[in-house]
mmCIF file of C-alpha atoms (C1' of nucleotides) in Angstrom:
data_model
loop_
_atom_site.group_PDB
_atom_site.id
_atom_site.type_symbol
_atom_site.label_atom_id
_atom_site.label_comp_id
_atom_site.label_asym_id
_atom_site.label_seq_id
_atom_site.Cartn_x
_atom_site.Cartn_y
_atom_site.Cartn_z
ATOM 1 C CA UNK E 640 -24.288 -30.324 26.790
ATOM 2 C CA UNK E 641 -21.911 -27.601 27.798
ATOM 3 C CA UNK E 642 -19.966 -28.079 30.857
ATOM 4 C CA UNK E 643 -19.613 -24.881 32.881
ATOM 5 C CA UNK E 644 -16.404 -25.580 33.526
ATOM 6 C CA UNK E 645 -15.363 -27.683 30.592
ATOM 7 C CA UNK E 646 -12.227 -25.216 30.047
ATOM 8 C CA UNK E 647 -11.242 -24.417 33.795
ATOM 9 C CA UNK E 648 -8.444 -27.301 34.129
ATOM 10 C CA UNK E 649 -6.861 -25.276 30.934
ATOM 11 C CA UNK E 650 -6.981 -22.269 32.683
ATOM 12 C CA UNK E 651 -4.895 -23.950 36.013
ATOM 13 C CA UNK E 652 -2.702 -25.299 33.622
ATOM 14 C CA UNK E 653 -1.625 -21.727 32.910
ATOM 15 C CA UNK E 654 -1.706 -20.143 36.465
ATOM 16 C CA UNK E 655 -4.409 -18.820 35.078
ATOM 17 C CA UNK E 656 -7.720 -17.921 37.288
ATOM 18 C CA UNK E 657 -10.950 -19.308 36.195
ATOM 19 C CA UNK E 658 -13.222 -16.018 36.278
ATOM 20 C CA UNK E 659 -16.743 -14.902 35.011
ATOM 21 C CA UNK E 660 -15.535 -12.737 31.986
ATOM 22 C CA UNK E 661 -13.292 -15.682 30.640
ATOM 23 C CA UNK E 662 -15.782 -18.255 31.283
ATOM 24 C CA UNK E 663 -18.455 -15.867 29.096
ATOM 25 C CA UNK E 664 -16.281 -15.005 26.786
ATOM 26 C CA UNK E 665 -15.009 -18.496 25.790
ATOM 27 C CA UNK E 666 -18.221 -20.085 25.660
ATOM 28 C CA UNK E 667 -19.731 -17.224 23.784
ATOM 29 C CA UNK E 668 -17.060 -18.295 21.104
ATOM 30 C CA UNK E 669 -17.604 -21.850 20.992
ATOM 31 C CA UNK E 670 -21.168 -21.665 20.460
ATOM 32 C CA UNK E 671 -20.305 -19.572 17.017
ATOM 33 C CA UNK E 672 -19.035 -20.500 13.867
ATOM 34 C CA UNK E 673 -18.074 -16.732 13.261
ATOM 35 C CA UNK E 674 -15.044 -15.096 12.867
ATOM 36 C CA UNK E 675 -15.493 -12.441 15.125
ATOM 37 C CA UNK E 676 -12.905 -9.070 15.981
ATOM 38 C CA UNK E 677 -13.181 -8.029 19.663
ATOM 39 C CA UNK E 678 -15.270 -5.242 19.444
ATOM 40 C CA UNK E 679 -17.820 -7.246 17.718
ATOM 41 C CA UNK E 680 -17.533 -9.619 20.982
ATOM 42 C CA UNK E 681 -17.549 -7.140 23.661
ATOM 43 C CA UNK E 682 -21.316 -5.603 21.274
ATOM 44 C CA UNK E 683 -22.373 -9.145 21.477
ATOM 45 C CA UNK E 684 -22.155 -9.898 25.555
ATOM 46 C CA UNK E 685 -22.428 -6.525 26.228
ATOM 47 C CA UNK E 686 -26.305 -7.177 26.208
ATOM 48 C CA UNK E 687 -26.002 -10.168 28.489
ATOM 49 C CA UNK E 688 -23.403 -8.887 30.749
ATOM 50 C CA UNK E 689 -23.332 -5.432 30.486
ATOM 51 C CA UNK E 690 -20.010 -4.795 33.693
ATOM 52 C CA UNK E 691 -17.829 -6.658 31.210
ATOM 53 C CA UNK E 692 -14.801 -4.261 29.455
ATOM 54 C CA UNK E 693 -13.539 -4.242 25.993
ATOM 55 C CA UNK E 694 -10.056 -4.597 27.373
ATOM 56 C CA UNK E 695 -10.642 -7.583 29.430
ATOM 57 C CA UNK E 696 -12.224 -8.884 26.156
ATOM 58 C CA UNK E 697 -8.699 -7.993 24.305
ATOM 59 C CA UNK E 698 -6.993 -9.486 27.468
ATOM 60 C CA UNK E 699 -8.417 -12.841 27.664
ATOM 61 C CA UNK E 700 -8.438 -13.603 23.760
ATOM 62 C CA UNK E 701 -4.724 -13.163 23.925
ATOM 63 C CA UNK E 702 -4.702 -15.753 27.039
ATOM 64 C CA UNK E 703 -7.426 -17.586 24.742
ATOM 65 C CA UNK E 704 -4.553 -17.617 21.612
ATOM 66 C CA UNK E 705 -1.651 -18.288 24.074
ATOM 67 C CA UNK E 706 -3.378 -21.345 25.751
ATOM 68 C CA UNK E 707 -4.358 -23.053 22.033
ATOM 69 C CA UNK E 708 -8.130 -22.992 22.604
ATOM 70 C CA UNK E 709 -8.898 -20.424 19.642
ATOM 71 C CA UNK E 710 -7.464 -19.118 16.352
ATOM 72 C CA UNK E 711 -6.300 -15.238 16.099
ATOM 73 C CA UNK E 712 -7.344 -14.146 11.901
ATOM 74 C CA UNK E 713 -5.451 -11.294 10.979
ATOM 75 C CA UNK E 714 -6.406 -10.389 7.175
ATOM 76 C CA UNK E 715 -4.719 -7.325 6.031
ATOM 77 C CA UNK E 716 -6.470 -4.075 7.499
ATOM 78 C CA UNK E 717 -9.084 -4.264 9.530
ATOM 79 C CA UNK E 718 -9.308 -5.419 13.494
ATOM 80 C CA UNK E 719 -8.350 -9.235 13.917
ATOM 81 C CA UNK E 720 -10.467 -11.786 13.961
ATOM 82 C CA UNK E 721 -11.016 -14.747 16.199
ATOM 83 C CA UNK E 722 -12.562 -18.328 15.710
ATOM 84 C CA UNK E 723 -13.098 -20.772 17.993
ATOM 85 C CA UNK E 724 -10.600 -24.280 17.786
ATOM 86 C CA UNK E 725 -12.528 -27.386 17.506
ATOM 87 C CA UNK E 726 -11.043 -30.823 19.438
ATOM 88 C CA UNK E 727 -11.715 -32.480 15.908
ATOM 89 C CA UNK E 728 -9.134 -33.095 14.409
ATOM 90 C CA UNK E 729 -10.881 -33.449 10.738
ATOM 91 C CA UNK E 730 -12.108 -29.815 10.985
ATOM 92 C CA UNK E 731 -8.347 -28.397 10.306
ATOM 93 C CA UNK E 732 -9.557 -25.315 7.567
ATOM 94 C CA UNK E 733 -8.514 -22.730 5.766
ATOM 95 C CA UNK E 734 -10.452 -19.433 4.653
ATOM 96 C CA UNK E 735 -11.571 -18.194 1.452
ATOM 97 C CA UNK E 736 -11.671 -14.605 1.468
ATOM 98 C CA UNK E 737 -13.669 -11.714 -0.720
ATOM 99 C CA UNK E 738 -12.090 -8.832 -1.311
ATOM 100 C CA UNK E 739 -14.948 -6.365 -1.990
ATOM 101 C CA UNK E 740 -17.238 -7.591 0.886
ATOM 102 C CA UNK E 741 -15.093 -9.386 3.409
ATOM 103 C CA UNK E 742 -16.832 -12.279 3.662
ATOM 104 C CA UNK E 743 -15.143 -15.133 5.375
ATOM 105 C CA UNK E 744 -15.446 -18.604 4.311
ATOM 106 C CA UNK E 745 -14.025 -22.026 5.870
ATOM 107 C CA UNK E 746 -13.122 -24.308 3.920
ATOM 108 C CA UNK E 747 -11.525 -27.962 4.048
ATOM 109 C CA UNK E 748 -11.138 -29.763 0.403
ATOM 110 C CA UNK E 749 -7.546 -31.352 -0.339
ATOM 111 C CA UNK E 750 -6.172 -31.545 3.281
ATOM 112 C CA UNK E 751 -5.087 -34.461 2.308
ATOM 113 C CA UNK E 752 -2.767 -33.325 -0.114
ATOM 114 C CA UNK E 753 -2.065 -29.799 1.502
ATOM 115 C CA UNK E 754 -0.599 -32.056 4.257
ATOM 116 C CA UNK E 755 1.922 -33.480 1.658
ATOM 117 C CA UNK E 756 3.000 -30.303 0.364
ATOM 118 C CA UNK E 757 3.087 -28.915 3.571
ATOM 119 C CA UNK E 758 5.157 -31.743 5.157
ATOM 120 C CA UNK E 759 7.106 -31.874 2.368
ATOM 121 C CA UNK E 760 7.841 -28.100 2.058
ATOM 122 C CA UNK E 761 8.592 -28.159 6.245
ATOM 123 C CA UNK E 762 11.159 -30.816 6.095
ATOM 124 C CA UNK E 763 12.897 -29.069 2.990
ATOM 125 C CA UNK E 764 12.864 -25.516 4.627
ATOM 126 C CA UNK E 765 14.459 -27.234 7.937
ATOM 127 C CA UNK E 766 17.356 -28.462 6.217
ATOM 128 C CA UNK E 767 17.987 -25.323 3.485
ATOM 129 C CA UNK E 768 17.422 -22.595 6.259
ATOM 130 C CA UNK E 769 17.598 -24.314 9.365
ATOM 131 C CA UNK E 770 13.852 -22.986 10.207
ATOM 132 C CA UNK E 771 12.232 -24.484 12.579
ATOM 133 C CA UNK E 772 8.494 -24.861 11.229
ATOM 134 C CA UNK E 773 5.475 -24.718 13.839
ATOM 135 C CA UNK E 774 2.570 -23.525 11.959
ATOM 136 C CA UNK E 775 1.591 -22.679 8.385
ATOM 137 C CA UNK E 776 -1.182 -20.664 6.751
ATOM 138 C CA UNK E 777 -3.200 -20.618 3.117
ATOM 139 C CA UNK E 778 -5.936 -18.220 2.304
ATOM 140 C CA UNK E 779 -7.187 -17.281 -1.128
ATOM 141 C CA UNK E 780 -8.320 -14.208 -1.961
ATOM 142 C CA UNK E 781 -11.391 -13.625 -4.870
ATOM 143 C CA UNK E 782 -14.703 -12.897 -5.229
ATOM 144 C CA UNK E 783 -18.089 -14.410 -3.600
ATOM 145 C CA UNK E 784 -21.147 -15.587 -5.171
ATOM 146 C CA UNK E 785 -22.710 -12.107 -4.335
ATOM 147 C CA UNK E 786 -20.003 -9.886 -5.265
ATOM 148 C CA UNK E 787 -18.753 -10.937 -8.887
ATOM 149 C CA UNK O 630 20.494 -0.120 -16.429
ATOM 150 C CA UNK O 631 17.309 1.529 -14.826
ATOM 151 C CA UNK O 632 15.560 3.937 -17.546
ATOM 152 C CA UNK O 633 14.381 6.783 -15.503
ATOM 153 C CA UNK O 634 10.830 6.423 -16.617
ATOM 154 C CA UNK O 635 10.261 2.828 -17.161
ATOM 155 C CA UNK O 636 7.251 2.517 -15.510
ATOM 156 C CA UNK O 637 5.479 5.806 -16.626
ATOM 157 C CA UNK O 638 3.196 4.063 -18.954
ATOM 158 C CA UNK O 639 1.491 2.207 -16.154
ATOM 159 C CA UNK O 640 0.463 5.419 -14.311
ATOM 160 C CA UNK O 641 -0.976 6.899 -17.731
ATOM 161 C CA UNK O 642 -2.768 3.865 -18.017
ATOM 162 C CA UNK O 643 -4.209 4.066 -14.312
ATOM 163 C CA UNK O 644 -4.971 7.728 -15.109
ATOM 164 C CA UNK O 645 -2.736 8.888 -12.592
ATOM 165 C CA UNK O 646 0.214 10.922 -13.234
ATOM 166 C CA UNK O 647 3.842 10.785 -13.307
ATOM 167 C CA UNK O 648 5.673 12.330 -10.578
ATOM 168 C CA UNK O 649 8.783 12.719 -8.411
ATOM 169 C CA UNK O 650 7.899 11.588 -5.208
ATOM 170 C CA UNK O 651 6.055 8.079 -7.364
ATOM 171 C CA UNK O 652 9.161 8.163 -9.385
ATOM 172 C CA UNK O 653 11.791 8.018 -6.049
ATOM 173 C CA UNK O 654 9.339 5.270 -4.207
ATOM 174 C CA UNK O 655 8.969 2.885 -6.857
ATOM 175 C CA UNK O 656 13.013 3.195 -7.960
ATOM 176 C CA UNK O 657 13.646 2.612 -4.499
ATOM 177 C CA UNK O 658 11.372 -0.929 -4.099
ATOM 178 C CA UNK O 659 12.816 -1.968 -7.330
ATOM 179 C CA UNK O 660 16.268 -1.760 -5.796
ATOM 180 C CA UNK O 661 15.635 -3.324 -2.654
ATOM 181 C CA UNK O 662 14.527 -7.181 -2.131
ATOM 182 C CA UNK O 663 13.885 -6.107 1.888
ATOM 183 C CA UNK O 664 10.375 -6.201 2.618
ATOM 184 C CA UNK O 665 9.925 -2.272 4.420
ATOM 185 C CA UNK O 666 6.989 -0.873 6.063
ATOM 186 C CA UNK O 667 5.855 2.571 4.723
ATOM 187 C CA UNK O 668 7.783 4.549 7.888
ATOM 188 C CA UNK O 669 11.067 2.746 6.829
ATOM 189 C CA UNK O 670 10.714 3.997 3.085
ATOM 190 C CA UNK O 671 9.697 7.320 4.247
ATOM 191 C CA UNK O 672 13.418 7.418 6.425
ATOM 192 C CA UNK O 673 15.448 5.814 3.549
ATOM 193 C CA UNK O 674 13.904 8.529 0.975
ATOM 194 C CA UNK O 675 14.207 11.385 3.646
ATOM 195 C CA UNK O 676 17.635 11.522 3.815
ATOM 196 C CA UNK O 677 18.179 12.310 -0.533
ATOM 197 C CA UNK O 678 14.487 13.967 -0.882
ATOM 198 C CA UNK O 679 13.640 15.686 2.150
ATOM 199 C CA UNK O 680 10.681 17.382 1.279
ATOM 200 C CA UNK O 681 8.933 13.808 1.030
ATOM 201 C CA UNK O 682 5.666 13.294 3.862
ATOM 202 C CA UNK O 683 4.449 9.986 4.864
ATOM 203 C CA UNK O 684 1.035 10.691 3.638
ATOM 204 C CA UNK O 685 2.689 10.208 0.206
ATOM 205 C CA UNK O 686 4.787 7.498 0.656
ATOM 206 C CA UNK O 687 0.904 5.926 2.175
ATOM 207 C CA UNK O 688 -0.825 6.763 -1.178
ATOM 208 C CA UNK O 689 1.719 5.527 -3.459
ATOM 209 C CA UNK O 690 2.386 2.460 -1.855
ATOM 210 C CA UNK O 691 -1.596 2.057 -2.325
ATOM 211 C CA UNK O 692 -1.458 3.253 -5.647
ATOM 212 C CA UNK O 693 1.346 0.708 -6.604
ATOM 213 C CA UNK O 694 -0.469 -1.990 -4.886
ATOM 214 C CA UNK O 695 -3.556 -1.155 -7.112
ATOM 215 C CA UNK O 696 -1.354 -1.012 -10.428
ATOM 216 C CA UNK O 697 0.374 -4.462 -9.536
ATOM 217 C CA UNK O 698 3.671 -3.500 -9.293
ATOM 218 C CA UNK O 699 3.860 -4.115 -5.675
ATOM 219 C CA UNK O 700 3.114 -6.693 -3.205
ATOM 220 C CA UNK O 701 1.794 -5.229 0.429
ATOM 221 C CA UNK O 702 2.388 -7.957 3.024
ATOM 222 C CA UNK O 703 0.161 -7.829 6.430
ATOM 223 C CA UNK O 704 1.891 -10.152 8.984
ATOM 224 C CA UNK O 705 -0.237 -10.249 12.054
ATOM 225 C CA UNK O 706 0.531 -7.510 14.372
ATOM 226 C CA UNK O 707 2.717 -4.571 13.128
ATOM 227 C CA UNK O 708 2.971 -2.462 10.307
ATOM 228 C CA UNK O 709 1.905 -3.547 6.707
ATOM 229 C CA UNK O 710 5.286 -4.366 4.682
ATOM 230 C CA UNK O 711 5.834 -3.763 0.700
ATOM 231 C CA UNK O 712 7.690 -5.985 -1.556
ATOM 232 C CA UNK O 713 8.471 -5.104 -5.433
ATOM 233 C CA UNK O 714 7.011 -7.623 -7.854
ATOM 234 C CA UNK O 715 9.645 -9.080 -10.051
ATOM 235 C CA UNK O 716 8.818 -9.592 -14.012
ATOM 236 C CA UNK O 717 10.363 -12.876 -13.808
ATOM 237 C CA UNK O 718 7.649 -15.834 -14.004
ATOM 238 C CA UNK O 719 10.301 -17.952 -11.940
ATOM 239 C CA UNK O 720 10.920 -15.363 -8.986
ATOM 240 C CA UNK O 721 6.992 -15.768 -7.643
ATOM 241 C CA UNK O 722 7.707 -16.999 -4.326
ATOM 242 C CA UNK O 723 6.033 -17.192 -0.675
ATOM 243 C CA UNK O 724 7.037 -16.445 2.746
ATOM 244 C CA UNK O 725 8.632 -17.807 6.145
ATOM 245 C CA UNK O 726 8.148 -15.909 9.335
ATOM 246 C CA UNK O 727 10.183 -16.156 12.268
ATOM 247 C CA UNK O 728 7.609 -15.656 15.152
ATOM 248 C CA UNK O 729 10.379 -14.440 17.861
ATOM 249 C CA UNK O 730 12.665 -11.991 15.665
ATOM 250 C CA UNK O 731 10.380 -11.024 12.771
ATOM 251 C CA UNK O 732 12.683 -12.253 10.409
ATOM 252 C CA UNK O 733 11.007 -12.737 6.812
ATOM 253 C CA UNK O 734 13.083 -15.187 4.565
ATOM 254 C CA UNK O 735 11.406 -15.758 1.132
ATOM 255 C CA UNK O 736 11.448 -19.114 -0.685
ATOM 256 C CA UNK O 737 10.289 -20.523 -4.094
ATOM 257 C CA UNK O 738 10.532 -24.313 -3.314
ATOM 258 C CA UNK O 739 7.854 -26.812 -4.690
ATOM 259 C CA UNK O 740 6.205 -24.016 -6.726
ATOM 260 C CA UNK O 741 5.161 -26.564 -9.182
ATOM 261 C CA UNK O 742 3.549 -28.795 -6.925
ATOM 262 C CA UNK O 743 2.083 -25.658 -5.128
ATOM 263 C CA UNK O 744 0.711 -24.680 -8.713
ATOM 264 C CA UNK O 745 -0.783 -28.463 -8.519
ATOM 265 C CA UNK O 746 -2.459 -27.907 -5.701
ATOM 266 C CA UNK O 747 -3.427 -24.556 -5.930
ATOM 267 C CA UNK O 748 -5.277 -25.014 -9.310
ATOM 268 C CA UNK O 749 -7.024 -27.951 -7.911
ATOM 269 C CA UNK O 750 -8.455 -25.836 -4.734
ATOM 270 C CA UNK O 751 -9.218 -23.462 -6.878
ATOM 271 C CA UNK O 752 -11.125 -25.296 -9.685
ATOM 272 C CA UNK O 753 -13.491 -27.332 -6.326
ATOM 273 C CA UNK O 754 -13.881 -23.564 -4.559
ATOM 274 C CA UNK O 755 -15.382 -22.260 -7.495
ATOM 275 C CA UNK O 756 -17.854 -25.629 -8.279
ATOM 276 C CA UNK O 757 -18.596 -25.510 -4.570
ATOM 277 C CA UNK O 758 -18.722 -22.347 -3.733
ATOM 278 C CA UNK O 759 -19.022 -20.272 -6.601
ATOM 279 C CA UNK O 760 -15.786 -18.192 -5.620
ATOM 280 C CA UNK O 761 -13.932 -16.644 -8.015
ATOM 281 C CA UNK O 762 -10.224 -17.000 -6.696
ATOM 282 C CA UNK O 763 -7.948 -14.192 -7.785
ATOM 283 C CA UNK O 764 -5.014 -14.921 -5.917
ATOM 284 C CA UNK O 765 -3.775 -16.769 -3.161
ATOM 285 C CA UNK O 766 -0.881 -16.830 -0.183
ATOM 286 C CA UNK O 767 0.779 -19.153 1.776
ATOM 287 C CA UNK O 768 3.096 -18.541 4.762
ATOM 288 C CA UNK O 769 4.766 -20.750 7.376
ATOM 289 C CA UNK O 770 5.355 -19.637 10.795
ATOM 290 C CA UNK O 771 8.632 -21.217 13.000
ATOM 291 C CA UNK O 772 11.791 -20.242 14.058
ATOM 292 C CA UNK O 773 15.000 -18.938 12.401
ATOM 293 C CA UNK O 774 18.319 -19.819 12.870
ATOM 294 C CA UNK O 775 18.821 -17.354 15.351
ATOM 295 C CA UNK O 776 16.086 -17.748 17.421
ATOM 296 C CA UNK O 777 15.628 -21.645 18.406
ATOM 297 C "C1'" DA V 526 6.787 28.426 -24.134
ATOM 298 C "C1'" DA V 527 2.597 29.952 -21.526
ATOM 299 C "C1'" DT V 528 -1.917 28.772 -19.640
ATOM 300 C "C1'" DG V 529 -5.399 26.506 -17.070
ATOM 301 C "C1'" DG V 530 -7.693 22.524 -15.250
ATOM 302 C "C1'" DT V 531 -7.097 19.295 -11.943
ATOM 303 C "C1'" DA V 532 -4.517 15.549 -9.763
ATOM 304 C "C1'" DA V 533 -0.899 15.139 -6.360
ATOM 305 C "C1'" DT V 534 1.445 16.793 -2.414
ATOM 306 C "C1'" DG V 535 2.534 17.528 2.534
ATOM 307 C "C1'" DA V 536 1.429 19.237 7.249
ATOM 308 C "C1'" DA V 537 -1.696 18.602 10.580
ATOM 309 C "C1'" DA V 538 -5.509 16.598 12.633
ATOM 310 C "C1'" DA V 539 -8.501 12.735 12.915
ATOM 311 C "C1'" DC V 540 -9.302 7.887 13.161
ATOM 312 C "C1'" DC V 541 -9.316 3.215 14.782
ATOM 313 C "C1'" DA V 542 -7.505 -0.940 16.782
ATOM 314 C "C1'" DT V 543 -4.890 -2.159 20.438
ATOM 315 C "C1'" DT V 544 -2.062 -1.640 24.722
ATOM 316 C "C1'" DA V 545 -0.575 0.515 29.159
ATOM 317 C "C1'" DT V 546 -1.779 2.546 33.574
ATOM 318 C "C1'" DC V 547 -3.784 2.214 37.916
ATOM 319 C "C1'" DA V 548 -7.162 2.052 41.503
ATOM 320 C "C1'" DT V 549 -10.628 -1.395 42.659
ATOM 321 C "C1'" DT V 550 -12.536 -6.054 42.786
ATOM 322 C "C1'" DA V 551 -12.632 -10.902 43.284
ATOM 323 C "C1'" DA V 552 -10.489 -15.784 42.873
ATOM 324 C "C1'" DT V 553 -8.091 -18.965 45.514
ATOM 325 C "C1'" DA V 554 -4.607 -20.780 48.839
ATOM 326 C "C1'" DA V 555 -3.948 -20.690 53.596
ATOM 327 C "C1'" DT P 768 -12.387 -16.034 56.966
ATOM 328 C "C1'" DT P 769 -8.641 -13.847 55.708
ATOM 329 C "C1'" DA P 770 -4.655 -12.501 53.004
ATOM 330 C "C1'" DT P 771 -2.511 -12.550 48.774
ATOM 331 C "C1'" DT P 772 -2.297 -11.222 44.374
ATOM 332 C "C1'" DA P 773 -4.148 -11.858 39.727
ATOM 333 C "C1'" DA P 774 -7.903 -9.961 37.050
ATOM 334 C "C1'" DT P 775 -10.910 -6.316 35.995
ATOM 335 C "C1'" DG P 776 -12.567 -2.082 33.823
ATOM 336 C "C1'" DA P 777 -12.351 2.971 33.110
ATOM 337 C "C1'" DT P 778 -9.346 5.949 31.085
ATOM 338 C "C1'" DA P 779 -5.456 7.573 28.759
ATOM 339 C "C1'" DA P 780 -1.892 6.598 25.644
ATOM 340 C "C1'" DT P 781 0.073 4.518 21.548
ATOM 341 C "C1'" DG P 782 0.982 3.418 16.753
ATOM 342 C "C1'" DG P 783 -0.302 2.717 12.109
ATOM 343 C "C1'" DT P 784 -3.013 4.641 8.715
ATOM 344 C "C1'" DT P 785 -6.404 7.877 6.610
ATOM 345 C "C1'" DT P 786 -8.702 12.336 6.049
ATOM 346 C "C1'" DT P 787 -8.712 17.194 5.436
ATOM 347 C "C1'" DC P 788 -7.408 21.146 3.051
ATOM 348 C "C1'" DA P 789 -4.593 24.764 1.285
ATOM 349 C "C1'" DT P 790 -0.726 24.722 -1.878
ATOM 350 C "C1'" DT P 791 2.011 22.851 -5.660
ATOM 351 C "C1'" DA P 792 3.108 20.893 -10.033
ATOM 352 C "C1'" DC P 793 1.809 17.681 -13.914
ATOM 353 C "C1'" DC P 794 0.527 17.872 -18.635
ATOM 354 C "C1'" DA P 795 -3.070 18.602 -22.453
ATOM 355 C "C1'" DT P 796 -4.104 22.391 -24.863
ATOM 356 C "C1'" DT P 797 -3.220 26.430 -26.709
#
DNA sequence: AATGGTAATGAAAACCATTATCATTAATAA
DNA sequence: TTATTAATGATAATGGTTTTCATTACCATT
């Protein structure tokens, strides 16, 4: 199923070496559909691989973020969060987020029409401020089942 | 133009009192549209109330946040970032984030189809997964004029 | 206006996520 | 196999924010 070294031409790509903790580390995220910070990583193969650091951890999600294979989450406070990119192009989401118990959750109605606005609302911010759009983001904020 | 106490209701309301230091802060927001981190505030106040500390500045930008009368804004890295809320139905608006300089430009374009969609995702989020959405945000990410 | 109860303040220390430093280790080109 | 040099991991440092606690000042009640 899973390559060992599905990711390692990436890696090249970047001048980048292909090395144990990165190999761990990105497979350990695409095998979860959590949004994880890197603390709660570094806990998690800490049991399995118990040399690894937490800064090599911080280090190689940054070269994960910079090299398009995962997602960096930053919701207000708290530690960032990380999620794991899928190749499929239909699982483009957004998050849905509760405010009194954090809870994360994906979601992917109306991309459809959030392309149109988005589109839309690119071109027009090109031309009135010259911006040059590469990304966007939409979260809503509420509460979950649990918590209302 | 500004009445000295025009927001002192709201405090009484939130049980919380009126005083100088929450009297200087929120005059100050209300006469800036730049979008300042709580250190910034703390240097702009310094200079005409010098007996001001940051822990203050912290707690009433939390307390404002908690009354409604500001926005706090939490771009990815860095420090958190305060914007006043305007009155004005018309002036709601979202944000565009220059990923080189930090710029923050603010823009209220296709609000009304935003509303469309907006509603929509929020009326399926709640059938599907009972979520009660309170609010919502939407930011694009690019370049500025400067920087591309 | 004076008093008293208590919330708010500010200085300092603590906290927590993240980054920098640096000696050691290991991936890869030769 | 060796040499080069990027990557690692322990530790210290950093920066934003929060906690602690003694002091101050709002403001409801006299």
């Amino acid at each position: 199923m899973h390559s060992p070294h599905k990711w390692r031409h990436r890696f090249r790509a970047n001048v980048s070496r292909w090395t144990v903790p990165r190999e761990i580390i990105l497979d350990f995220l695409s095998r979860t559909s959590k949004h994880m910070s890197a603390k709660e990583i570094y806990a998690s193969l800490y049991r399995m691989y118990p040399g690894i650091g937490l800064t090599t951890v911080y280090r190689t999600l940054d070269l994960l973020v910079r090299i398009g294979l995962i997602n960096k989450l930053t919701f207000g406070d708290g530690p960032s969060r990380y999620e794991f990119k899928s190749e499929k192009k239909n699982e483009h989401h957004h998050h849905l987020l509760c405010t009194k118990c954090g809870r994360i959750i994906d979601y992917n109605d109306f991309m459809g029409e959030e392309l149109k606005l988005t589109k839309k609302t690119e071109e027009t911010l090109a031309k009135k401020y010259n911006f040059k759009v590469q990304d966007h983001n939409i979260e809503f904020y509420g509460l979950c089942e649990k918590c209302q």
